[in-house]
């Protein structure tokens, strides 16, 4: 399948307009760089978490400061809030303090701060998880940047290389539709286009449009709904530059018996087209629903086949005939040529408007054999055939009732400009449901009106959607569901097999659209490098915009960074750290300028700092030569260099006597005295 090569991925900042101009801001980069971003953001969140706890602890400390006498556990809480920079460590120490003072019932004094610390820890754990969501590398879409951008119609098969491209495109579309449509799970190989498939939005039974020709009381109508150029096909653009397309097909099995005739196969035709004489008793079967449009054709009929087909073929032959409704303007008709001209009888006595496209699908099926008879109107099989074996045993099987069965289809299209506002209505402007060329002609005429606000990008987008809409003619390139492996021995088919085939055919055509539209920007070289040589250069400015507007599934090794999430993480972290680093110095400055009248508690915050408490411990031991450090009042240093002993450890400290001895006592025996 035509996955995007790594060298055609745009790396950098771009906007996914399907998510909006803000939420859609995206940075595409390699997986290695994305992992580095995750690591940096995780460190940033960790640092900002510590700073946020400092702010919470500062507020809690200041609200808990009072000139009144408080119990010891209150002062321990104040000391821990002042000096522990980790909310997790603070929570653990609060538990220890609460347990040590449990007989005093510290209650809410400790619980409130512990709860705040716990919430802070949980919040930044969640923030750490959020950081990982900023970077995504699973099922992501990236912007295409290819040196090979230009238009190439897969309809053009005038050269061998073009025919190879067409065959490759249609073959991969068949494989893709089989693997990725009607699947409940999103398979990895289906992450090629902007969305894995284009689902049918409505499937309804309606009145058969072919009146007396119908074999069934109702027809099946399949409706795609409006397919957006951005969300469906991945042409990245704001709503003001988008276009939509709707495809509706209504089909029913039709009775072909009144159009059937047979005659001996003309020898002149066999000689001219097959360079041989007819076989003995060879007949040609013909169905006359309108002549095909071809300069050199063997017959004037719509479909023909030899009566020998069932003798030499054991599979199905699907022969589509398509007719596109005529319009006055024919400038673009060469893109969707009709292959036959339907007879008036197909219009069911004027019940079918001539503005609709008519397609006939002939299923030549009398060579297929089944184990059981089939009642399906397209695959009806009741003719018994006997297969004999060497041991004189035999096997009864069934084959088609008629040489061929026919499905009649009406097809309609609608095109819309999402942001185009007509003078009479505030709703987006849309064409009526009509044939493909008819609907496109309506859109062209509207876009050229003086009051139209259709942008050049919308016109270019609509033009590509129109030209790259595949015809039912190309159904011959996909295997039918009834045979799959093209073998004729089947266990039988359900009575609605023709509807199963319809769904599969629509999936196949929509898959072709998904693939061919991406080739404008990505280049047909994503199928095979040599196909890039078939491109026609892009000349118009609006087509050049489309060259840089295609989204596709990312190849392995690429990640998307949500730019908004990245900015939020960085901005919030920066604000938290800036506020924390500047709040206390600003309050100290205000306290100093006001000569102690403002924010007196900020002085206590400095005095309860770990180094200041450490200083007080040594002063209690008699080392008094301390002064305010030049680095700030949270630091402490001696006026001059003096030797200071470590604070001794006493086995009985805290239970009897003082914890810190005075220098007046004997330091060596203080422990024993305690």
XYZ file of C-alpha atoms in Angstrom:
674
model
C 0.000 0.000 0.000
C 1.158 3.530 -0.783
C 2.400 4.680 2.627
C 4.155 8.047 2.835
C 7.963 7.718 2.551
C 9.954 9.335 5.401
C 11.679 11.786 3.047
C 8.299 13.337 2.141
C 7.317 14.334 5.672
C 7.323 18.020 6.638
C 9.162 18.637 9.919
C 8.353 21.758 11.897
C 5.363 23.811 13.021
C 2.104 23.537 11.057
C -1.608 23.882 11.763
C -4.084 21.038 11.523
C -7.178 23.069 10.657
C -9.502 20.162 11.362
C -8.651 20.761 15.053
C -8.895 24.536 14.772
C -6.148 27.170 14.451
C -5.309 26.983 18.181
C -5.751 23.344 19.146
C -4.414 22.283 15.750
C -0.976 23.869 16.156
C 1.397 20.915 15.720
C 5.130 20.327 15.595
C 6.180 17.266 13.614
C 9.609 15.880 14.389
C 11.507 12.620 14.610
C 10.870 10.196 17.438
C 14.311 10.805 18.960
C 13.753 14.561 19.193
C 10.246 14.011 20.568
C 11.658 11.802 23.345
C 14.108 14.590 24.207
C 11.195 17.036 24.436
C 9.363 14.675 26.798
C 12.457 14.402 28.999
C 12.908 18.192 29.137
C 9.240 18.812 29.911
C 9.296 16.145 32.633
C 12.262 17.858 34.303
C 10.535 21.200 33.959
C 7.378 19.843 35.603
C 9.449 18.355 38.435
C 11.207 21.689 39.059
C 7.988 23.687 38.892
C 6.344 21.194 41.276
C 9.009 21.881 43.856
C 8.581 25.631 43.371
C 4.812 25.387 43.690
C 5.190 23.530 46.962
C 7.489 26.297 48.178
C 4.705 28.799 47.515
C 2.090 26.669 49.273
C 4.443 26.095 52.204
C 5.182 29.841 52.435
C 1.480 30.702 52.588
C 0.863 27.931 55.124
C 3.807 29.085 57.216
C 2.705 32.716 57.216
C -0.888 31.868 58.159
C 0.399 29.658 61.000
C 2.733 32.303 62.446
C 1.524 34.006 65.642
C 2.933 35.743 68.727
C 0.814 33.454 70.874
C 2.304 30.423 72.479
C 1.720 27.235 70.489
C 2.416 23.556 71.203
C 5.634 21.964 70.059
C 4.100 20.066 67.137
C 2.906 23.388 65.714
C 6.440 24.746 65.653
C 7.697 21.499 64.185
C 5.131 21.824 61.415
C 6.292 25.380 60.798
C 9.919 24.272 60.662
C 9.181 21.435 58.224
C 7.037 23.671 56.005
C 9.868 26.186 55.899
C 12.654 23.760 55.043
C 11.296 20.731 53.150
C 11.033 21.465 49.419
C 9.319 18.196 48.487
C 5.587 17.756 49.190
C 6.121 14.018 49.394
C 8.814 14.362 52.058
C 6.665 16.863 53.952
C 3.701 14.469 53.974
C 5.864 11.668 55.305
C 7.327 13.870 58.069
C 3.855 15.089 59.012
C 2.805 11.500 59.500
C 5.797 10.945 61.760
C 5.096 14.134 63.753
C 1.439 13.221 64.100
C 2.343 9.772 65.377
C 4.933 11.133 67.814
C 2.415 13.652 69.207
C -0.603 11.367 68.972
C -1.328 11.644 72.679
C -1.614 15.416 72.313
C -4.133 15.063 69.477
C -2.584 17.523 67.036
C -5.663 17.199 64.782
C -6.230 19.724 62.035
C -3.016 21.606 62.789
C -1.051 18.915 60.969
C -3.749 17.402 58.762
C -4.467 20.525 56.705
C -0.868 21.066 55.617
C -0.376 17.332 55.040
C -3.474 17.271 52.834
C -2.212 20.232 50.801
C 1.112 18.478 50.326
C -0.639 15.282 49.248
C -2.802 17.161 46.740
C 0.268 18.934 45.391
C 2.076 15.603 44.940
C -0.923 14.021 43.191
C -1.364 17.082 40.980
C 2.164 16.982 39.702
C 2.014 13.254 39.172
C -0.984 13.942 36.933
C 0.962 16.756 35.266
C 3.753 14.304 34.527
C 1.251 12.055 32.773
C -0.126 15.053 30.860
C 3.363 15.828 29.611
C 3.479 12.449 27.885
C 0.198 13.307 26.132
C 1.762 16.402 24.609
C 3.743 14.077 22.320
C 1.926 11.503 20.198
C 3.348 8.921 17.834
C 0.449 6.482 17.417
C -1.906 6.811 14.448
C -0.882 10.411 13.810
C -1.255 12.539 10.696
C 1.609 14.559 9.240
C 1.893 17.210 6.587
C 3.291 16.171 3.226
C 6.309 17.955 1.792
C 7.401 16.432 -1.490
C 9.628 17.638 -4.326
C 7.200 15.880 -6.662
C 3.978 17.874 -6.641
C 1.767 18.092 -9.663
C -1.316 16.761 -11.344
C -1.529 13.325 -12.892
C -4.864 11.859 -13.886
C -5.047 8.121 -13.371
C -7.634 8.156 -16.182
C -4.901 8.846 -18.742
C -3.449 5.569 -20.019
C -1.919 6.657 -23.322
C 1.628 5.461 -22.511
C 2.947 2.187 -21.034
C 4.206 3.983 -17.911
C 0.806 5.597 -17.373
C -0.884 2.238 -17.754
C 1.505 0.763 -15.189
C 0.660 3.586 -12.793
C -3.058 3.078 -13.336
C -2.800 -0.659 -12.807
C -0.747 -0.201 -9.638
C -3.137 2.412 -8.242
C -6.254 0.335 -8.879
C -4.655 -2.852 -7.594
C -3.616 -1.229 -4.312
C -7.041 0.373 -3.936
C -8.592 -3.086 -4.199
C -6.247 -4.474 -1.530
C -6.773 -1.461 0.728
C -10.582 -1.519 0.534
C -10.587 -5.229 1.333
C -8.343 -4.739 4.391
C -9.475 -1.383 5.783
C -13.168 -0.954 5.006
C -15.875 -2.399 7.244
C -13.304 -3.270 9.921
C -14.103 -2.869 13.614
C -10.431 -2.540 14.599
C -8.052 0.025 13.129
C -5.246 -2.001 11.614
C -1.733 -0.495 11.421
C -1.635 -0.855 7.627
C -4.763 1.295 7.407
C -3.056 4.390 8.862
C -2.152 5.749 5.429
C -4.733 8.424 4.744
C -6.350 11.117 6.849
C -8.985 8.596 7.911
C -8.766 4.829 7.424
C -11.918 4.561 5.336
C -14.936 6.475 4.088
C -18.044 4.899 5.619
C -21.431 4.865 3.940
C -23.577 7.259 5.946
C -26.965 5.951 4.813
C -28.087 2.679 3.221
C -31.807 2.517 2.531
C -34.277 0.495 0.496
C -36.094 2.763 -1.942
C -38.517 2.311 -4.793
C -36.841 0.799 -7.836
C -36.247 3.628 -10.322
C -36.400 1.393 -13.411
C -40.114 0.621 -13.005
C -41.164 -2.428 -15.081
C -37.562 -3.539 -15.619
C -36.903 -4.255 -11.931
C -36.475 -7.810 -10.639
C -36.842 -6.760 -7.017
C -39.548 -4.643 -5.355
C -36.993 -2.172 -4.052
C -33.573 -0.771 -4.868
C -30.599 -0.176 -2.580
C -29.506 3.420 -2.134
C -25.999 4.093 -0.759
C -25.207 7.635 0.361
C -21.762 8.825 1.471
C -23.075 12.039 2.956
C -21.005 15.188 2.477
C -17.322 14.288 2.264
C -15.185 17.174 3.465
C -11.980 17.974 1.596
C -10.151 18.312 4.927
C -11.607 15.833 7.407
C -12.245 13.126 4.785
C -9.523 13.554 2.175
C -6.891 15.318 4.293
C -6.543 18.525 2.234
C -5.536 20.734 5.158
C -7.341 24.081 4.969
C -9.463 26.419 7.105
C -13.200 26.178 6.613
C -13.195 29.179 4.282
C -11.086 27.239 1.781
C -12.807 23.856 1.848
C -15.172 22.058 -0.494
C -17.442 19.061 0.003
C -18.677 16.283 -2.230
C -21.559 13.853 -1.831
C -21.940 10.633 -3.817
C -25.268 8.756 -3.981
C -25.894 5.591 -5.966
C -29.172 3.681 -6.336
C -29.044 0.202 -7.870
C -31.384 -2.700 -8.532
C -31.239 -5.910 -10.586
C -33.087 -5.402 -13.874
C -34.757 -7.817 -16.279
C -32.666 -7.949 -19.437
C -34.713 -10.542 -21.339
C -36.460 -7.998 -23.590
C -33.067 -6.675 -24.724
C -31.506 -10.071 -25.436
C -30.763 -11.649 -28.805
C -28.467 -14.383 -30.124
C -27.145 -15.299 -33.552
C -24.283 -17.240 -35.112
C -20.999 -15.543 -34.433
C -20.062 -13.568 -37.608
C -16.861 -14.935 -39.127
C -15.794 -11.448 -40.268
C -15.903 -10.171 -36.686
C -13.861 -13.101 -35.360
C -11.290 -12.652 -38.083
C -10.981 -8.901 -37.508
C -10.818 -8.828 -33.725
C -9.488 -12.288 -32.801
C -7.745 -13.402 -35.995
C -9.528 -16.744 -36.054
C -12.661 -18.418 -37.322
C -15.647 -19.023 -35.050
C -15.861 -22.329 -33.262
C -18.349 -24.902 -34.390
C -21.856 -23.862 -33.327
C -20.494 -20.675 -31.761
C -23.111 -18.044 -31.139
C -22.878 -14.484 -29.955
C -25.192 -13.348 -27.158
C -26.078 -9.645 -27.298
C -27.978 -7.232 -25.079
C -29.262 -4.002 -26.613
C -29.567 -1.275 -23.959
C -27.717 1.310 -25.988
C -24.677 1.269 -28.271
C -21.219 1.626 -26.790
C -19.257 4.753 -27.671
C -16.217 3.541 -29.556
C -14.912 4.138 -33.052
C -13.930 0.535 -33.638
C -16.394 -1.891 -32.095
C -17.440 -5.389 -33.153
C -21.164 -4.954 -32.497
C -23.766 -2.227 -31.986
C -24.998 -3.890 -28.798
C -24.285 -2.821 -25.225
C -22.803 -6.116 -24.037
C -21.928 -9.280 -25.942
C -20.365 -12.628 -25.217
C -19.807 -15.966 -26.861
C -21.803 -19.016 -25.895
C -18.422 -20.705 -25.445
C -17.629 -18.437 -22.477
C -19.138 -20.864 -19.997
C -17.090 -23.689 -21.495
C -13.716 -21.990 -21.141
C -14.328 -19.747 -18.087
C -15.315 -20.716 -14.566
C -15.363 -17.231 -13.059
C -17.318 -14.024 -13.382
C -16.768 -11.314 -15.955
C -18.010 -7.896 -14.860
C -18.711 -5.505 -17.714
C -19.701 -1.949 -16.661
C -21.223 0.576 -19.066
C -21.387 4.184 -17.835
C -23.270 7.202 -19.078
C -22.795 10.744 -17.767
C -25.668 13.168 -18.185
C -25.071 15.767 -20.887
C -24.571 19.437 -20.044
C -24.367 22.592 -22.098
C -20.771 23.356 -21.150
C -18.394 20.596 -22.277
C -15.039 22.085 -21.313
C -14.413 19.353 -18.747
C -16.266 16.423 -20.299
C -13.061 14.728 -21.417
C -12.352 13.756 -17.824
C -15.450 11.586 -17.443
C -16.377 10.065 -20.769
C -19.463 7.925 -21.230
C -18.960 4.433 -22.611
C -22.498 3.918 -23.974
C -25.655 5.822 -24.841
C -28.684 4.417 -22.988
C -31.877 3.739 -24.899
C -35.006 5.682 -23.880
C -36.516 2.577 -22.265
C -33.952 2.815 -19.479
C -35.386 6.164 -18.474
C -38.630 4.316 -17.606
C -40.968 6.552 -19.583
C -39.441 9.796 -18.308
C -39.604 8.779 -14.611
C -35.812 9.137 -14.437
C -34.508 12.699 -14.988
C -31.940 13.028 -17.751
C -29.753 14.972 -15.325
C -28.740 11.731 -13.586
C -25.908 9.407 -14.572
C -26.940 5.881 -15.599
C -24.680 2.844 -15.286
C -25.287 -0.732 -16.374
C -23.267 -3.566 -14.834
C -23.385 -6.881 -16.669
C -22.375 -9.940 -14.645
C -21.565 -12.766 -17.043
C -21.972 -15.716 -14.728
C -23.155 -18.898 -16.404
C -19.680 -20.406 -16.072
C -19.762 -20.373 -12.270
C -20.910 -23.523 -10.502
C -22.386 -23.761 -7.007
C -23.000 -26.583 -4.604
C -26.528 -25.290 -3.937
C -29.055 -23.329 -5.988
C -29.098 -19.552 -5.495
C -32.129 -17.252 -5.412
C -30.145 -14.027 -5.606
C -31.504 -12.043 -8.594
C -28.013 -11.258 -9.873
C -26.536 -14.717 -9.258
C -29.636 -16.899 -9.738
C -28.430 -20.477 -10.304
C -30.814 -23.385 -10.816
C -29.441 -25.209 -13.874
C -28.219 -28.595 -12.819
C -24.932 -29.902 -14.125
C -23.378 -33.264 -13.373
C -19.723 -33.912 -12.757
C -18.683 -37.542 -13.308
C -15.687 -39.241 -11.765
C -13.639 -42.278 -12.770
C -15.446 -44.562 -10.328
C -18.774 -43.812 -12.097
C -19.901 -41.585 -9.231
C -21.244 -38.137 -9.994
C -21.823 -34.805 -8.336
C -24.725 -32.450 -8.917
C -23.943 -28.722 -9.054
C -25.767 -25.591 -10.204
C -24.898 -22.821 -12.591
C -26.418 -19.498 -13.670
C -29.911 -19.409 -15.112
C -28.899 -16.980 -17.830
C -25.603 -16.141 -19.569
C -25.550 -12.740 -17.886
C -27.458 -10.732 -15.288
C -27.698 -6.952 -15.106
C -27.655 -4.327 -12.391
C -29.021 -0.903 -13.242
C -27.686 2.077 -11.279
C -28.433 5.774 -11.019
C -25.693 8.000 -9.635
C -25.935 11.524 -8.251
C -23.408 14.006 -6.914
C -23.529 17.184 -4.894
C -20.743 19.750 -4.458
C -20.652 22.381 -1.717
C -18.538 25.367 -0.743
C -18.395 25.334 3.037
C -17.930 29.070 3.605
C -19.653 30.416 0.503
C -22.652 32.513 1.501
C -25.316 33.327 -1.059
C -27.067 36.666 -0.882
C -30.377 35.000 0.031
C -29.139 32.552 2.659
C -26.565 32.285 5.395
C -26.119 28.547 4.795
C -23.208 27.076 2.793
C -23.942 26.974 -0.901
C -24.497 23.552 -2.510
C -25.468 22.289 -5.924
C -28.506 20.084 -6.382
C -28.100 16.310 -6.554
C -27.340 15.646 -10.199
C -25.021 13.744 -12.479
C -21.291 14.232 -11.916
C -20.702 16.644 -14.789
C -24.016 18.395 -14.194
C -23.229 19.037 -10.523
C -19.711 20.246 -11.269
C -21.042 22.586 -13.965
C -23.446 24.098 -11.407
C -20.548 24.679 -9.016
C -18.450 26.313 -11.740
C -21.246 28.638 -12.751
C -21.830 29.671 -9.141
C -18.141 30.328 -8.484
C -18.038 32.673 -11.483
C -21.002 34.771 -10.344
C -20.248 38.359 -9.269
C -21.778 37.796 -5.817
C -19.844 34.585 -5.205
C -17.243 34.523 -2.423
C -15.700 31.200 -3.452
C -11.926 31.339 -3.014
C -9.384 30.215 -5.579
C -8.273 27.452 -3.203
C -11.846 26.164 -3.007
C -12.099 26.098 -6.779
C -8.807 24.209 -7.066
C -9.889 21.743 -4.379
C -13.250 21.133 -6.018
C -11.584 20.720 -9.394
C -9.339 17.961 -8.046
C -12.215 16.209 -6.274
C -14.155 16.228 -9.527
C -11.379 15.051 -11.826
C -10.200 12.307 -9.470
C -13.654 10.816 -8.902
C -13.362 7.248 -10.234
C -15.962 5.832 -12.570
C -17.873 2.580 -12.180
C -16.046 1.563 -15.342
C -13.030 0.662 -13.215
C -14.894 -2.041 -11.303
C -13.423 -4.549 -13.709
C -10.141 -4.263 -11.776
C -11.465 -5.607 -8.467
C -12.485 -9.206 -7.654
C -16.117 -9.836 -6.830
C -17.055 -10.837 -3.306
C -18.960 -13.881 -4.516
C -15.782 -15.528 -5.737
C -12.924 -13.708 -3.997
C -10.340 -16.226 -5.187
C -11.915 -16.369 -8.671
C -12.802 -20.046 -8.268
C -16.148 -21.304 -9.466
C -16.855 -23.951 -6.816
C -18.797 -22.075 -4.174
C -20.920 -23.205 -1.286
C -23.733 -20.976 -2.450
C -24.595 -17.338 -1.958
C -27.250 -15.564 0.124
C -30.297 -14.064 -1.540
C -28.933 -10.517 -1.096
C -25.472 -11.150 -2.548
C -26.005 -8.365 -5.080
C -26.225 -5.891 -2.191
C -22.987 -7.266 -0.698
C -21.321 -6.630 -4.061
C -22.675 -3.069 -4.136
C -21.104 -2.241 -0.791
C -17.769 -3.701 -1.907
C -17.850 -1.758 -5.180
C -18.528 1.527 -3.383
C -15.715 0.826 -0.919
C -13.358 0.180 -3.827
C -14.268 3.420 -5.630
C -13.931 5.478 -2.454
C -10.556 3.868 -1.802
C -9.393 4.991 -5.246
C -10.420 8.552 -4.376
C -8.512 8.424 -1.079
C -5.336 7.300 -2.809
C -5.360 9.397 -5.984
C -6.087 12.685 -4.175
C -2.961 12.320 -2.031
C -0.800 11.937 -5.130
C -1.185 15.627 -6.017
C 0.992 16.713 -3.080
C 2.883 13.527 -2.235
C 3.545 12.568 -5.838
C 2.734 9.233 -7.516
C 6.274 8.222 -6.617
C 4.973 7.000 -3.261
C 3.773 3.993 -5.269
C 7.019 3.642 -7.191
C 9.694 6.284 -7.762
C 9.521 6.139 -11.567
C 5.913 7.363 -11.560
C 7.024 10.865 -10.460
C 8.149 11.387 -14.044
C 4.508 11.438 -15.181
C 3.633 14.627 -13.294
C 2.527 17.817 -14.988
C 4.032 20.918 -13.364
C 1.815 22.985 -11.120
C 1.458 26.527 -12.442
C -1.422 28.236 -10.619
C -0.901 29.718 -7.163
C -3.916 27.908 -5.722
C -2.582 24.530 -6.888
C 0.775 25.381 -5.320
C -1.071 25.946 -2.031
C -2.547 22.441 -2.346
C 0.975 21.081 -2.782
C 1.646 21.998 0.852
C -1.774 21.113 2.260
C -2.026 17.341 2.188
C -2.198 15.290 5.386
C -1.339 11.604 5.454
C -0.595 8.944 8.021
C 2.898 9.249 9.482
C 5.547 6.648 8.657
C 7.379 4.946 11.520
C 9.825 7.112 13.460
C 7.852 10.382 13.536
C 5.939 12.104 16.331
C 3.629 15.080 16.687
C 4.021 17.585 19.506
C 0.895 19.493 20.488
C 2.187 23.056 20.378
C -0.541 24.411 22.664
C 0.138 21.734 25.274
C 3.867 22.415 24.990
C 3.347 26.155 25.513
C 0.965 25.583 28.442
C 3.469 23.347 30.243
C 6.351 25.756 29.663
C 4.323 28.881 30.492
C 2.769 27.541 33.711
C 6.099 26.145 34.869
C 7.847 29.432 34.121
C 5.199 31.466 35.969
C 5.343 29.207 39.040
C 9.140 29.350 39.210
C 9.240 33.108 38.582
C 6.644 33.843 41.272
C 8.341 31.581 43.783
C 11.796 33.030 43.188
C 10.594 36.654 43.332
C 7.836 36.617 45.988
C 9.962 36.426 49.165
C 12.611 38.925 47.939
C 9.859 41.395 47.009
C 8.167 41.004 50.375
C 11.507 41.450 52.144
C 12.146 44.607 50.159
C 8.699 45.963 51.072
C 9.355 45.051 54.708
C 12.664 46.886 54.629
C 11.291 49.993 52.891
C 8.372 50.207 55.331
C 10.827 49.881 58.245
C 9.243 46.709 59.466
C 5.626 47.777 59.270
C 4.727 45.622 56.237
C 4.957 41.846 56.087
C 6.688 41.248 59.433
C 6.249 37.486 59.048
C 8.707 37.390 56.192
C 11.422 38.026 58.784
C 10.324 34.928 60.693
C 10.443 32.933 57.445
C 14.125 33.821 57.138
C 14.817 33.096 60.820
C 13.273 29.625 60.581
C 15.482 28.722 57.652
C 17.595 25.625 58.142
C 20.919 27.522 58.254
C 19.543 30.098 60.677
C 18.274 27.362 63.013
C 21.665 25.726 62.632
C 23.254 29.055 63.686
C 20.977 29.265 66.710
C 22.035 25.771 67.755
C 25.690 26.824 67.823
C 24.833 30.059 69.596
C 23.189 27.877 72.247
C 26.532 26.112 72.577
C 28.279 29.447 73.078
C 29.526 30.285 69.561
C 28.284 33.852 69.295
C 30.432 35.386 66.577
C 27.803 35.178 63.804
C 26.745 37.842 61.337
C 24.320 38.245 58.424
C 25.750 36.824 55.221
C 26.286 39.020 52.219
C 24.182 36.500 50.288
C 21.072 37.316 52.326
C 19.503 36.906 55.735
C 18.687 33.256 55.052
C 22.417 32.506 55.130
C 24.677 32.648 58.210
C 28.429 33.034 58.636
C 30.868 33.875 61.406
C 32.520 37.277 61.587
C 35.904 35.647 61.367
C 37.239 32.204 60.946
C 36.975 30.242 64.198
C 37.084 26.502 64.811
C 33.672 25.080 65.659
C 33.013 21.574 66.875
C 30.168 19.451 65.558
C 26.992 19.340 67.598
C 27.444 16.306 69.819
C 25.021 13.405 69.860
C 23.641 12.303 73.245
C 22.010 8.986 73.791
C 19.475 10.413 76.176
C 18.802 13.655 74.376
C 15.223 14.782 74.448
C 14.290 12.607 77.423
C 16.276 14.140 80.289
C 18.137 17.417 80.489
C 19.043 19.862 77.753
C 19.654 18.764 74.161
C 22.426 21.315 73.600
C 25.020 21.888 76.315
C 26.606 25.240 77.040
C 30.301 25.800 76.529
C 30.461 26.476 80.271
C 30.011 22.747 80.862
C 32.312 19.905 79.990
C 31.387 18.819 76.527
C 33.032 15.464 77.041
C 30.870 14.590 80.034
C 27.674 16.336 79.007
C 26.267 13.182 77.537
C 26.707 11.271 80.746
C 25.186 14.071 82.799
C 22.161 14.055 80.553
